[in-house]
């Protein structure tokens, strides 16, 4: 019997991530798309250009609800094509959506695909910096989707920060993931 290397296994899983037909689209507008693959346990928010406030809040609320309900493990923000978010929506995301996701979800990793434009990247970096104290999971920027998928599958890279876990546990009386 031939031994299968870890890299070979990761490549097989990557192919599954990229070719599976088990995706469900929850929101599909020109500015924002939200879809998931519950069998592979990930959700995607894919933004493009300026995202109107009502669409952004609807999409982020929907994605948070789905991640919690379906006990998804991975969250991918594909912001390659922009996704400019107003300052009010940034505050709303950090004050409303982030705590819900941190307390109620099983998310283990959040990957963010770097936007092409600098303005969008600065917005995302600022939001990510503010969320680091809230989320008990790792967040990382990537240049492309396959790299993010590979990171999702790398179980050795999954690290929970104990301070965030303790805060979630003490406020709820239990760990949420």
Short mmCIF file of C-alpha atoms in Angstrom, two decimals:
data_model
loop_
_atom_site.label_atom_id
_atom_site.label_comp_id
_atom_site.label_asym_id
_atom_site.label_seq_id
_atom_site.Cartn_x
_atom_site.Cartn_y
_atom_site.Cartn_z
CA UNK A 1 0.00 0.00 0.00
CA UNK A 2 1.33 3.41 -0.97
CA UNK A 3 1.68 6.07 1.75
CA UNK A 4 -0.25 9.31 1.21
CA UNK A 5 1.56 12.47 2.19
CA UNK A 6 -0.06 15.31 4.09
CA UNK A 7 0.45 17.60 1.08
CA UNK A 8 -1.32 15.11 -1.17
CA UNK A 9 -4.27 14.99 1.24
CA UNK A 10 -4.45 18.80 1.35
CA UNK A 11 -4.42 18.96 -2.46
CA UNK A 12 -7.28 16.46 -2.65
CA UNK A 13 -9.30 18.47 -0.12
CA UNK A 14 -8.54 21.70 -2.03
CA UNK A 15 -9.91 20.13 -5.19
CA UNK A 16 -13.05 19.21 -3.26
CA UNK A 17 -13.40 22.79 -2.02
CA UNK A 18 -13.02 24.19 -5.50
CA UNK A 19 -15.17 21.71 -7.42
CA UNK A 20 -17.99 20.79 -5.07
CA UNK A 21 -21.50 21.56 -6.26
CA UNK A 22 -22.93 21.71 -2.75
CA UNK A 23 -22.99 25.48 -2.44
CA UNK A 24 -26.08 27.41 -1.43
CA UNK A 25 -26.43 31.07 -2.43
CA UNK A 26 -28.27 33.18 0.15
CA UNK A 27 -27.77 36.66 -1.31
CA UNK A 28 -26.67 37.60 -4.81
CA UNK A 29 -26.48 41.29 -5.70
CA UNK A 30 -23.97 43.09 -7.93
CA UNK A 31 -22.24 44.44 -4.78
CA UNK A 32 -22.39 41.46 -2.41
CA UNK A 33 -22.79 37.71 -2.66
CA UNK A 34 -23.23 35.39 0.33
CA UNK A 35 -22.97 31.65 -0.13
CA UNK A 36 -21.97 28.59 1.84
CA UNK A 37 -20.95 25.01 1.54
CA UNK A 38 -22.29 23.31 4.65
CA UNK A 39 -20.70 19.93 3.90
CA UNK A 40 -17.25 21.57 3.86
CA UNK A 41 -18.28 23.97 6.66
CA UNK A 42 -17.50 27.36 5.13
CA UNK A 43 -19.31 30.59 4.30
CA UNK A 44 -18.23 33.25 1.82
CA UNK A 45 -18.96 36.96 1.63
CA UNK A 46 -17.85 38.27 -1.74
CA UNK A 47 -17.97 42.06 -2.16
CA UNK A 48 -17.47 44.24 -5.19
CA UNK A 49 -17.21 48.03 -5.32
CA UNK A 50 -19.18 50.24 -2.96
CA UNK A 51 -21.58 48.09 -0.94
CA UNK A 52 -24.77 49.98 0.04
CA UNK A 53 -25.47 49.97 3.76
CA UNK A 54 -28.73 48.01 3.58
CA UNK A 55 -27.16 45.29 1.44
CA UNK A 56 -24.02 45.09 3.61
CA UNK A 57 -25.98 44.78 6.84
CA UNK A 58 -28.41 42.27 5.35
CA UNK A 59 -25.56 40.16 3.97
CA UNK A 60 -23.45 40.23 7.12
CA UNK A 61 -26.46 39.48 9.34
CA UNK A 62 -27.47 36.62 7.07
CA UNK A 63 -23.94 35.19 6.97
CA UNK A 64 -23.66 35.40 10.76
CA UNK A 65 -27.02 33.67 11.21
CA UNK A 66 -26.07 30.88 8.77
CA UNK A 67 -22.63 30.39 10.35
CA UNK A 68 -24.24 29.97 13.77
CA UNK A 69 -27.18 27.81 12.65
CA UNK A 70 -25.12 25.50 10.44
CA UNK A 71 -22.15 25.39 12.87
CA UNK A 72 -19.76 26.39 10.10
CA UNK A 73 -16.02 26.37 10.81
CA UNK A 74 -14.61 28.76 8.22
CA UNK A 75 -15.44 32.31 7.13
CA UNK A 76 -14.05 33.70 3.88
CA UNK A 77 -14.28 37.39 2.99
CA UNK A 78 -13.44 37.65 -0.70
CA UNK A 79 -12.82 41.34 -1.10
CA UNK A 80 -10.57 41.09 -4.15
CA UNK A 81 -12.81 43.41 -6.19
CA UNK A 82 -13.16 46.08 -3.53
CA UNK A 83 -16.07 46.15 -1.16
CA UNK A 84 -15.94 49.65 0.26
CA UNK A 85 -17.90 49.88 3.50
CA UNK A 86 -19.07 53.14 5.10
CA UNK A 87 -17.65 54.16 8.52
CA UNK A 88 -21.14 53.69 10.05
CA UNK A 89 -21.30 50.13 8.70
CA UNK A 90 -17.81 49.41 10.01
CA UNK A 91 -18.89 50.49 13.50
CA UNK A 92 -22.12 48.48 13.21
CA UNK A 93 -20.20 45.36 12.14
CA UNK A 94 -17.79 45.64 15.07
CA UNK A 95 -20.49 46.43 17.66
CA UNK A 96 -23.35 44.20 16.47
CA UNK A 97 -22.25 41.42 14.15
CA UNK A 98 -18.78 40.61 15.54
CA UNK A 99 -19.99 39.88 19.11
CA UNK A 100 -22.78 37.64 17.77
CA UNK A 101 -20.33 35.70 15.63
CA UNK A 102 -17.82 35.42 18.48
CA UNK A 103 -20.37 34.20 21.05
CA UNK A 104 -22.60 32.00 18.96
CA UNK A 105 -20.57 30.46 16.19
CA UNK A 106 -18.15 27.58 15.75
CA UNK A 107 -15.93 29.58 13.37
CA UNK A 108 -12.29 28.53 13.72
CA UNK A 109 -10.66 30.62 10.99
CA UNK A 110 -11.48 33.76 9.06
CA UNK A 111 -9.62 34.37 5.80
CA UNK A 112 -9.71 37.70 4.01
CA UNK A 113 -8.71 37.97 0.36
CA UNK A 114 -6.81 41.22 -0.04
CA UNK A 115 -8.52 43.85 -2.16
CA UNK A 116 -6.77 45.22 -5.22
CA UNK A 117 -7.25 48.82 -4.07
CA UNK A 118 -5.49 50.31 -1.06
CA UNK A 119 -8.56 52.09 0.35
CA UNK A 120 -10.50 48.83 0.75
CA UNK A 121 -7.47 47.11 2.24
CA UNK A 122 -7.05 49.85 4.89
CA UNK A 123 -10.74 49.55 5.82
CA UNK A 124 -10.46 45.77 6.22
CA UNK A 125 -7.22 45.99 8.22
CA UNK A 126 -8.83 48.48 10.60
CA UNK A 127 -11.93 46.31 11.04
CA UNK A 128 -9.75 43.24 11.58
CA UNK A 129 -7.64 45.04 14.21
CA UNK A 130 -10.79 46.04 16.12
CA UNK A 131 -12.22 42.51 15.95
CA UNK A 132 -9.07 40.73 17.20
CA UNK A 133 -10.07 41.25 20.83
CA UNK A 134 -13.56 39.87 20.18
CA UNK A 135 -12.97 36.80 18.03
CA UNK A 136 -11.56 33.61 19.59
CA UNK A 137 -10.25 32.45 16.21
CA UNK A 138 -7.42 33.28 13.86
CA UNK A 139 -7.83 35.82 11.08
CA UNK A 140 -5.43 36.16 8.18
CA UNK A 141 -5.07 38.00 4.86
CA UNK A 142 -4.42 36.08 1.62
CA UNK A 143 -3.68 37.05 -1.97
CA UNK A 144 -5.96 34.40 -3.46
CA UNK A 145 -8.77 32.01 -2.62
CA UNK A 146 -6.81 28.71 -3.02
CA UNK A 147 -4.29 29.89 -0.40
CA UNK A 148 -7.14 30.65 2.00
CA UNK A 149 -8.69 27.22 1.35
CA UNK A 150 -5.34 25.53 2.05
CA UNK A 151 -5.11 27.42 5.35
CA UNK A 152 -8.64 26.32 6.27
CA UNK A 153 -7.60 22.70 5.82
CA UNK A 154 -4.34 23.07 7.75
CA UNK A 155 -5.48 21.88 11.17
CA UNK A 156 -2.02 22.52 12.58
CA UNK A 157 -2.60 26.25 11.99
CA UNK A 158 -5.79 26.37 14.05
CA UNK A 159 -5.11 28.30 17.24
CA UNK A 160 -7.62 29.78 19.64
CA UNK A 161 -6.57 32.72 21.76
CA UNK A 162 -7.32 31.83 25.37
CA UNK A 163 -8.14 35.42 26.43
CA UNK A 164 -10.97 35.63 23.91
CA UNK A 165 -12.13 32.12 24.77
CA UNK A 166 -12.16 32.98 28.46
CA UNK A 167 -14.19 36.13 27.79
CA UNK A 168 -16.77 34.19 25.78
CA UNK A 169 -16.88 31.38 28.34
CA UNK A 170 -17.29 33.67 31.34
CA UNK A 171 -19.97 35.82 29.70
CA UNK A 172 -22.02 32.82 28.57
CA UNK A 173 -21.07 30.28 31.20
CA UNK A 174 -19.83 27.96 28.45
CA UNK A 175 -17.55 27.92 25.44
CA UNK A 176 -19.47 28.61 22.22
CA UNK A 177 -17.41 26.58 19.80
#
